[in-house]
mmCIF file of C-alpha atoms in Angstrom:
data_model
loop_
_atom_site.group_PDB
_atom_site.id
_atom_site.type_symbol
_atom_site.label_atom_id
_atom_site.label_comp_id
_atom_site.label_asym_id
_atom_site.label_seq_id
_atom_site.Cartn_x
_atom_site.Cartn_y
_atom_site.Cartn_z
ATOM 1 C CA UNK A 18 114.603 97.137 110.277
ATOM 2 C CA UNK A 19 113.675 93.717 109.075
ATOM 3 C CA UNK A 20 114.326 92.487 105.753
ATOM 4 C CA UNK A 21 114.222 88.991 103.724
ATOM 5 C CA UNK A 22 115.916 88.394 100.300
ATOM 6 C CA UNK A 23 114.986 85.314 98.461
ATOM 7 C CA UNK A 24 118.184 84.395 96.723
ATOM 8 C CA UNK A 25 116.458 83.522 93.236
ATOM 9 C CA UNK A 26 113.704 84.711 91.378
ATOM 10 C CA UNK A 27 113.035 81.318 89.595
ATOM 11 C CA UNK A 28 114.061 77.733 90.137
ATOM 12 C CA UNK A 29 113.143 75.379 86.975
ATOM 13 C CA UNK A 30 113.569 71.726 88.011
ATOM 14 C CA UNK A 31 112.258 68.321 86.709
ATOM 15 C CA UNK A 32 109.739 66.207 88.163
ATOM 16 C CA UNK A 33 110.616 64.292 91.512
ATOM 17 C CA UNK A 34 114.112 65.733 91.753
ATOM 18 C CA UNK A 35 115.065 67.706 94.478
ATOM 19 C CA UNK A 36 114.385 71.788 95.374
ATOM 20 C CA UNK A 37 115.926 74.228 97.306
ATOM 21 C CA UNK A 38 114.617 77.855 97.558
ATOM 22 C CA UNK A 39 116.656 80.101 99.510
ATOM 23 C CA UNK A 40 116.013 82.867 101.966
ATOM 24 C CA UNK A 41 117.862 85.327 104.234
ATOM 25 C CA UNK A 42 116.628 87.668 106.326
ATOM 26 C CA UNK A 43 118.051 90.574 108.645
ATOM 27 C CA UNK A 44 116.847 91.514 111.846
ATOM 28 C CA UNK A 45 117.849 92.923 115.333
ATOM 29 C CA UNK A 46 115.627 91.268 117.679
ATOM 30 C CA UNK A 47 113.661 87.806 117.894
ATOM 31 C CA UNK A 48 112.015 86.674 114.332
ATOM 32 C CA UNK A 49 109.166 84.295 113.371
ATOM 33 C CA UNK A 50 109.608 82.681 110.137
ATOM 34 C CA UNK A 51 107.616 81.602 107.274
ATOM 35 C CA UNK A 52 107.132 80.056 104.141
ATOM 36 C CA UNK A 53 103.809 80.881 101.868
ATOM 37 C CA UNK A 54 102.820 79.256 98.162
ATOM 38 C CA UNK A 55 100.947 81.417 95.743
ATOM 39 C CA UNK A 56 99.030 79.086 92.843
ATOM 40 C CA UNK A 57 98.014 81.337 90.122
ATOM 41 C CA UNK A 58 94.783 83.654 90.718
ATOM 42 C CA UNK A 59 94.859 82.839 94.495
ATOM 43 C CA UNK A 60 95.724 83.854 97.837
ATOM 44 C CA UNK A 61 98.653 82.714 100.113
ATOM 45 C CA UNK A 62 98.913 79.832 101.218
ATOM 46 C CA UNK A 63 101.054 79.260 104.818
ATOM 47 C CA UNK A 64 103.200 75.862 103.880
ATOM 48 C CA UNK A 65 105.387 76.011 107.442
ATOM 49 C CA UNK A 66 106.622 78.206 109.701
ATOM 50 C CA UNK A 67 109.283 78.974 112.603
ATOM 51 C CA UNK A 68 108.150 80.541 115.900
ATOM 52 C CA UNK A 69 110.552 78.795 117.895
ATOM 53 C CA UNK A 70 112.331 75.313 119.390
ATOM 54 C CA UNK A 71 113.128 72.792 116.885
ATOM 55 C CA UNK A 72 115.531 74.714 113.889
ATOM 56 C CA UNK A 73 114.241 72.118 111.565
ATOM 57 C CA UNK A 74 110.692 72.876 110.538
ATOM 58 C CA UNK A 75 108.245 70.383 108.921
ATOM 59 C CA UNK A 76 105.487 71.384 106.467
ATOM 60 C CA UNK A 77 102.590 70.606 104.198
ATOM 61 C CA UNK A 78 102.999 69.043 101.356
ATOM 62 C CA UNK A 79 106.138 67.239 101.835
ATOM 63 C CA UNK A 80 108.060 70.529 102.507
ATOM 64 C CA UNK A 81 110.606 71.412 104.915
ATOM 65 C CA UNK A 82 112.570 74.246 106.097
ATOM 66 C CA UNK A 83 115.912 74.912 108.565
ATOM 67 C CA UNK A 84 115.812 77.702 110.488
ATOM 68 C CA UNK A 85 120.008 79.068 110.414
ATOM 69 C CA UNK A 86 120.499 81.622 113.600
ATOM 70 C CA UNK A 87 124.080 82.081 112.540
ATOM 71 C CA UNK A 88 123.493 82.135 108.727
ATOM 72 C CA UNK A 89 120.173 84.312 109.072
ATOM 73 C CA UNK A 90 118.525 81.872 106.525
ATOM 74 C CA UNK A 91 115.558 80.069 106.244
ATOM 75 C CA UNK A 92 115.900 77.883 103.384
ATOM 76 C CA UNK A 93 113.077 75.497 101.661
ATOM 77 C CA UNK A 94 113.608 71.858 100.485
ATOM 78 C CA UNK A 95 111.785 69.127 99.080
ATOM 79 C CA UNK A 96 113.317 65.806 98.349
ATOM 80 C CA UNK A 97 110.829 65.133 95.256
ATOM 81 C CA UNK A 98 108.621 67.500 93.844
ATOM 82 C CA UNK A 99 105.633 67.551 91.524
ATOM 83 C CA UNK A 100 103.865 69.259 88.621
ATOM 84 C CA UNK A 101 101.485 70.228 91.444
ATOM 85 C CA UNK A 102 104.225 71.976 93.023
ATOM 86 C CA UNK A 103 104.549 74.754 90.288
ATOM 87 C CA UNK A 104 104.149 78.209 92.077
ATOM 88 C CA UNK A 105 105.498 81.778 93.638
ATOM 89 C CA UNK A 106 106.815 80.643 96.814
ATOM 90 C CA UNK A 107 107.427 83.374 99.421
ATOM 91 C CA UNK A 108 109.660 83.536 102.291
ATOM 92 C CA UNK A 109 108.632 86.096 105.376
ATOM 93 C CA UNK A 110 109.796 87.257 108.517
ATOM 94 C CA UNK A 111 107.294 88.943 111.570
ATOM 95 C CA UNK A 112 108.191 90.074 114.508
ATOM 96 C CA UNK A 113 105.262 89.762 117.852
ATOM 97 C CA UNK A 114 103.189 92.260 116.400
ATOM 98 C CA UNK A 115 102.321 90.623 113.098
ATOM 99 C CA UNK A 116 103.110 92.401 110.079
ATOM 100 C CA UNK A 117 104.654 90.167 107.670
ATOM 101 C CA UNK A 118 107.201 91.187 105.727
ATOM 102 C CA UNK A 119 108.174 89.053 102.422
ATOM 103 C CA UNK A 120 110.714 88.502 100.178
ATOM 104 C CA UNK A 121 110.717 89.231 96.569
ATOM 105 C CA UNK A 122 109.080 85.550 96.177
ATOM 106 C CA UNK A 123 110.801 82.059 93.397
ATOM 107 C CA UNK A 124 108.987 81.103 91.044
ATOM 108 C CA UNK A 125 109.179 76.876 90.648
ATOM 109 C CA UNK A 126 108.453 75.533 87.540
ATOM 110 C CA UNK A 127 108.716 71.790 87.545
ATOM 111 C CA UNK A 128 108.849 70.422 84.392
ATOM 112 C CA UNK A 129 107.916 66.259 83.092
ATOM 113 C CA UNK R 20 85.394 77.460 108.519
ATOM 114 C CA UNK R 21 84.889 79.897 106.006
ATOM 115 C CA UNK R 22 88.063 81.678 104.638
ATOM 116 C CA UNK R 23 88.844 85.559 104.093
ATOM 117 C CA UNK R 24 86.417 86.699 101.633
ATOM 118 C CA UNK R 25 87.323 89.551 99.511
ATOM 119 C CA UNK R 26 85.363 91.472 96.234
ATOM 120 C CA UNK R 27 85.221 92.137 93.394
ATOM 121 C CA UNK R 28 88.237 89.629 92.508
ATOM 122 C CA UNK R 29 88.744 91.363 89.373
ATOM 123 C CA UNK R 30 88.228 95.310 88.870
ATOM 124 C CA UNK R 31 89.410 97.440 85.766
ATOM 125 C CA UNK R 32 89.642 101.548 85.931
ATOM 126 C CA UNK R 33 90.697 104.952 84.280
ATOM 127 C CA UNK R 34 93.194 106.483 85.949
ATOM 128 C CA UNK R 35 91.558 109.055 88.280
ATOM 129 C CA UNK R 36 88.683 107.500 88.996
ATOM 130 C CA UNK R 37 87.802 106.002 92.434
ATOM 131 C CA UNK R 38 87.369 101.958 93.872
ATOM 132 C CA UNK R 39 86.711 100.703 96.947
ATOM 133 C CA UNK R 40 87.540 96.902 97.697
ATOM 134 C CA UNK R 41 85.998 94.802 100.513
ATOM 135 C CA UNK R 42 87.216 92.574 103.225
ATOM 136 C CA UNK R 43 85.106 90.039 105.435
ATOM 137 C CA UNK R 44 87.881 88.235 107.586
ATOM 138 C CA UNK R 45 87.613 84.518 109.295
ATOM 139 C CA UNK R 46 85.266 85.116 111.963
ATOM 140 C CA UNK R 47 86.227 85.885 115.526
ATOM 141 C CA UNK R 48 89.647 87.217 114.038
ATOM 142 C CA UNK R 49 90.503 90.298 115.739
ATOM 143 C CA UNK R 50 93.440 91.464 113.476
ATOM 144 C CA UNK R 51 93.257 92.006 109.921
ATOM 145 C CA UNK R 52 95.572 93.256 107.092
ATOM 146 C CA UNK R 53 95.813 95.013 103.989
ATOM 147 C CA UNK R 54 98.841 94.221 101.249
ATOM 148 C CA UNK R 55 99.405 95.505 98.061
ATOM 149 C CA UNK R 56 100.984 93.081 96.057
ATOM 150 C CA UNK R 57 102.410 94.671 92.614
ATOM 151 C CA UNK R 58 103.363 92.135 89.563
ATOM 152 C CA UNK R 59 106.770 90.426 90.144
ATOM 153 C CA UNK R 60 107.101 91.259 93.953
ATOM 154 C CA UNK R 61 106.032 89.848 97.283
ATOM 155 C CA UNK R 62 103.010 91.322 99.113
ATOM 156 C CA UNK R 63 103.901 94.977 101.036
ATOM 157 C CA UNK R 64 101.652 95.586 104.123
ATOM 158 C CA UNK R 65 99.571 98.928 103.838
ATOM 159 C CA UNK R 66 97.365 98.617 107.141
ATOM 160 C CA UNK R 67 96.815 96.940 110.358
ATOM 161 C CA UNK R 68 93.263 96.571 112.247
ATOM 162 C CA UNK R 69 93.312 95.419 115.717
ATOM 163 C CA UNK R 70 89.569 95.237 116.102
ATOM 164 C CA UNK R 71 88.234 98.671 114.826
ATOM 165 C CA UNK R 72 91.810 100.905 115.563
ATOM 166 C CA UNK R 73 94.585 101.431 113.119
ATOM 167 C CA UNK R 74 97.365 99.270 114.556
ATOM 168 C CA UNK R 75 100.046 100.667 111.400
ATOM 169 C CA UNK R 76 99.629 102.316 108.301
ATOM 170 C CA UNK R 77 102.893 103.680 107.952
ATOM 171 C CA UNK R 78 103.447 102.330 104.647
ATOM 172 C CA UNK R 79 99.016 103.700 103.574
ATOM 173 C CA UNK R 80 99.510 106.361 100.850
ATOM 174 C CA UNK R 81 96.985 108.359 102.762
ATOM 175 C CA UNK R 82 96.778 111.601 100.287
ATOM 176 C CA UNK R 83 94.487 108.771 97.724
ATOM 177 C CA UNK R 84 94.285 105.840 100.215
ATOM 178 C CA UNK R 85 91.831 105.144 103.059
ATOM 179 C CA UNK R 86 91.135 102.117 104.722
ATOM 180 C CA UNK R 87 88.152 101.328 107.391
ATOM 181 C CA UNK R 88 87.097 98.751 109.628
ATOM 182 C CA UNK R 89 83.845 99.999 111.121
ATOM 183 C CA UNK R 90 82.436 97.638 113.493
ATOM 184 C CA UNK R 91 85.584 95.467 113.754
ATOM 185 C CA UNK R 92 84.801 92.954 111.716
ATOM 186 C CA UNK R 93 84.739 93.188 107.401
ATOM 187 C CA UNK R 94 86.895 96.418 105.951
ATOM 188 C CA UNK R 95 86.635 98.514 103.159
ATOM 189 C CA UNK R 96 90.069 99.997 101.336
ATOM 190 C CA UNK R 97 89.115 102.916 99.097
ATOM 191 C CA UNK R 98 91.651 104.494 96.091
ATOM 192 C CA UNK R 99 90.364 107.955 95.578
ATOM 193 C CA UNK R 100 92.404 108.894 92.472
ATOM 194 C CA UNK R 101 93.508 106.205 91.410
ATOM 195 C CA UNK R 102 96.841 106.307 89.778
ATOM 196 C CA UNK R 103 98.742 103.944 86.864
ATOM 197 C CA UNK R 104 101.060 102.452 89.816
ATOM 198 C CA UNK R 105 98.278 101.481 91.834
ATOM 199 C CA UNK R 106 97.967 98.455 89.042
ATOM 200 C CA UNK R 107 98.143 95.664 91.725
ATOM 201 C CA UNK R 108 96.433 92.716 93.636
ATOM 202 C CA UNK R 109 95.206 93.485 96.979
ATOM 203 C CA UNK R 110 95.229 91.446 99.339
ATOM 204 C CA UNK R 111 93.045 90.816 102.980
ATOM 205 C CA UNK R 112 94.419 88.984 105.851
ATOM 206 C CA UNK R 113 93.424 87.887 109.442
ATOM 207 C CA UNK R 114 94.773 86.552 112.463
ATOM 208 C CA UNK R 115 93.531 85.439 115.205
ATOM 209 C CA UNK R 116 95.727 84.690 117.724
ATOM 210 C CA UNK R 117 99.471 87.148 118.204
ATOM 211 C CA UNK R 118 101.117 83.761 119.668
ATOM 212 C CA UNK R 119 101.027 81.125 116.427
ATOM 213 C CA UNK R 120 101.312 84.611 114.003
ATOM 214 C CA UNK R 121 99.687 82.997 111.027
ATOM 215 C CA UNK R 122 97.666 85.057 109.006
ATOM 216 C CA UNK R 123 95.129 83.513 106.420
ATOM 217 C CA UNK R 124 95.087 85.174 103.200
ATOM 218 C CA UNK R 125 91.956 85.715 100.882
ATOM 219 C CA UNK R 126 92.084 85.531 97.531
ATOM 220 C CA UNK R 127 92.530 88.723 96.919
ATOM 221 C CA UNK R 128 91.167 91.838 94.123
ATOM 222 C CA UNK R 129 93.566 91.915 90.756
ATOM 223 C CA UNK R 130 92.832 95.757 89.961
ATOM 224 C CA UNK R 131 94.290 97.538 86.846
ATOM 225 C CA UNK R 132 94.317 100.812 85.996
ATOM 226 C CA UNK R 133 94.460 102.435 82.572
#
């Protein structure tokens, strides 16, 4: 069975430093990863993803994620982040038929 | 394109009663999902729609949850009691295409019961 644990629940950080949110994820057979942002009162939003090729994944918003076969993780970074960035942030694995299933989600709260 | 359009966004109820939430999906998107996403976790798929078949609903609480997709395109997901710990958002998703897997999300229905 597949699984994904997000390492921390929240992250505070200050304005254009640096951000890490972590993610791990078990699985027997061939995964697609991804990363999601949830602003308040909406839906999710898909910030990148890994399906396959390069490990190192490029997103919106400045955000970028490394895809770790031998570590099983899938962390996210972002050299300088913003108010703007505040928000759940959910990590999720699929396999080829779809379902998405997501970690516990990190809450980042960038402060001034 | 228009996003995944979901109602009411907000819905309050007594325990016991029923509610139904709709689901229109991004047109031409053959797949779409239901998640219940409780306060403080991520989003837990409840049912899969390939067109107008049940693809999984393994995880559907099916004695007070139903779920429909008629025609293949919008979907209805019915609570019929509803119970305290069904306090949750729900969420509607589609896909189009197996190959790029990414699933746009509507805004979702906050419901609370009490």
């Amino acid at each position: 069975a597949q699984s994904v644990t997000q390492l921390d629940s929240q992250v505070p950080v200050f304005e254009e430093a640096p951000v890490e949110l972590r993610c791990n994820y078990s699985s027997s057979v061939s995964v697609y990863l991804f990363w999601y942002v949830q602003y308040p009162n909406q839906g999710l939003q898909l910030l990148l993803k890994y399906l396959s090729g390069s490990t190192l994944v490029k997103g919106i918003n400045g955000f970028e994620a490394e895809f770790n076969k031998s570590q099983t993780s899938f962390h996210l970074r972002k050299p300088s982040v913003h108010i703007s960035d505040t928000a759940e942030y959910f990590c999720a694995v699929s396999n080829q038929g779809g379902k998405l299933i997501f970690g516990q989600g990190t809450e980042l709260s960038v402060k001034p | 394109e228009a996003g995944v359009a979901q109602s009411p966004r907000y819905k309050i109820i007594e325990k016991r009663q029923s509610v139904a939430f709709w689901c229109n999906p991004i047109s031409g998107h053959a797949t779409l999902y239901w998640y219940q996403q409780i306060l403080g976790q991520g989003p837990k798929l409840l049912i899969q729609f390939q067109n107008n078949g049940v693809v999984d609903d393994s995880q559907l609480p099916k004695d007070r949850f139903s779920a429909e997709r008629l025609k293949g395109v919008d979907s209805t997901l019915k609570i019929q009691p509803a119970k305290l710990e069904d306090s949750a958002v729900y969420l509607c998703a589609s896909l189009l295409d197996n190959a790029y897997n990414e699933q746009f999300f509507g805004p979702g229905t906050r419901l609370t019961v009490l």
